[in-house]
Amino acid sequence: MLIKNIIEHLEDIAPPSYQETYDNTGLITGADDWLCSGVLISLDATEAVVREAIHKNCNLVVAHHPILFSSLKKLNGKNYIEQALITAIKNDIAIYAIHTNLDNVKAGVNGRIADLLGLQHRFIMQPKAGALKKIYAFIPVTHAEQVSNAIFIAGGGQIGNYSECSFSVEGVGSFKAGAGTHPFAGKEGQRHYEKELRLEVVFPAHLEKKLIEALIKAHPYEEVAFDVIELANEYQGLGAGLIGELEQPMNEPAFLQLLKDRFRLQVIRHTPLLSKQVKRIAVCGGSGSLLLSRALALQADVFITADLRYHTFFDANGRMVIADIGHYESEQFTIDLIHEVLNAKFPTFALLKTECNTNPVNYFLG
């Protein structure tokens, strides 16, 4: 097992292109062609986690948060970031981060929060634009089924809960084979007319290379005619935050107790309760203040997130309840999520969950 085998599977689930522009996902230390002795999964790649990996003979740490966000000009161990990096490099420990790309997929971090709360009828709060493309392929009618199947298998044609979506129209294509060619139909040096199908299929942008390779491999022509365009449409399967509904409405105190129990919370910071039943719940693991206006526009009864500033709480303005449960607390079950994703692919490999609690925030309860 090579480290790149682990990385390739993670990136099939949450491609690096899905990360936010400020982020630093991917392999931070180490090399992907190293043999992997084991994987330690954590929320943060602190020095304590790196040392735990060394002790447990895991030379790959898969962390949600990147230990390194910005460039370094010196590396002398003056802070926790440099200390972790030095320890990892000296001991040949690879660190891989899967951060906002995992936040942004529907079944990612926010999907796990929604699972814990039993939310139904889920959809992305703020879908991403520019993440979809469309391919136009011109195929002889006799091979239309073969080529379209290859495109669907490669990941094209998925729209919401519908798969193998496409549009096609028949027409006539023409070509003249040049010297040294081996045309599928017609003869060298003569113009040929062929009944063709123009197939249109939408696909996530990160699958472009895979889709084109599948098209060319399945297509009978030596020279395949196709076009790829970028769409302005929002991608409903990708974006920030998630909103869904409880199976049954609850009163606010009962819901906050449910939230406290499911997330093993010591405390919840929240806005004044409104003495209403709650059903529609918006969630954003980690720092979600930028989604507050979106949660209000979507008429959420409760917005669960973290890292809110004092004045942000005023923005609820009696229209919904904001519940700040803490950054670590909102994302803690991401460790389980990553473990499940890897274990489904590599069930017999050494995949361990950290025993370190990396939460830097503590509460004095008296």
PDB file of C-alpha atoms in Angstrom, residues 132-133 151-152 155-166 201-204 207 211 235-237:
ATOM      1  CA  LEU A 132     -20.211  22.202 -13.402  1.00  0.00           C
ATOM      2  CA  LYS A 133     -19.335  21.621 -17.051  1.00  0.00           C
ATOM      3  CA  ILE A 151     -19.616   8.673 -19.960  1.00  0.00           C
ATOM      4  CA  PHE A 152     -22.172   7.772 -17.285  1.00  0.00           C
ATOM      5  CA  GLY A 155     -19.447  10.181 -13.501  1.00  0.00           C
ATOM      6  CA  GLY A 156     -21.332  12.232 -16.077  1.00  0.00           C
ATOM      7  CA  GLY A 157     -25.058  12.866 -16.033  1.00  0.00           C
ATOM      8  CA  GLN A 158     -25.668  13.114 -12.283  1.00  0.00           C
ATOM      9  CA  ILE A 159     -28.228  15.819 -11.435  1.00  0.00           C
ATOM     10  CA  GLY A 160     -29.445  15.775  -7.839  1.00  0.00           C
ATOM     11  CA  ASN A 161     -30.912  12.354  -7.113  1.00  0.00           C
ATOM     12  CA  TYR A 162     -31.104  11.512 -10.820  1.00  0.00           C
ATOM     13  CA  SER A 163     -28.356   9.683 -12.703  1.00  0.00           C
ATOM     14  CA  GLU A 164     -27.586   9.024 -16.387  1.00  0.00           C
ATOM     15  CA  CYS A 165     -29.146  12.352 -17.387  1.00  0.00           C
ATOM     16  CA  SER A 166     -28.471  13.455 -20.962  1.00  0.00           C
ATOM     17  CA  VAL A 201     -24.065  15.526 -20.562  1.00  0.00           C
ATOM     18  CA  VAL A 202     -23.502  17.669 -17.459  1.00  0.00           C
ATOM     19  CA  PHE A 203     -20.677  16.679 -15.101  1.00  0.00           C
ATOM     20  CA  PRO A 204     -18.683  18.018 -12.103  1.00  0.00           C
ATOM     21  CA  LEU A 207     -14.126  14.808 -13.635  1.00  0.00           C
ATOM     22  CA  LEU A 211     -14.771  11.814 -18.758  1.00  0.00           C
ATOM     23  CA  TYR A 235     -23.878  22.731  -8.330  1.00  0.00           C
ATOM     24  CA  GLN A 236     -26.483  21.542  -5.831  1.00  0.00           C
ATOM     25  CA  GLY A 237     -24.242  18.716  -4.599  1.00  0.00           C
TER      26      GLY A 237
END
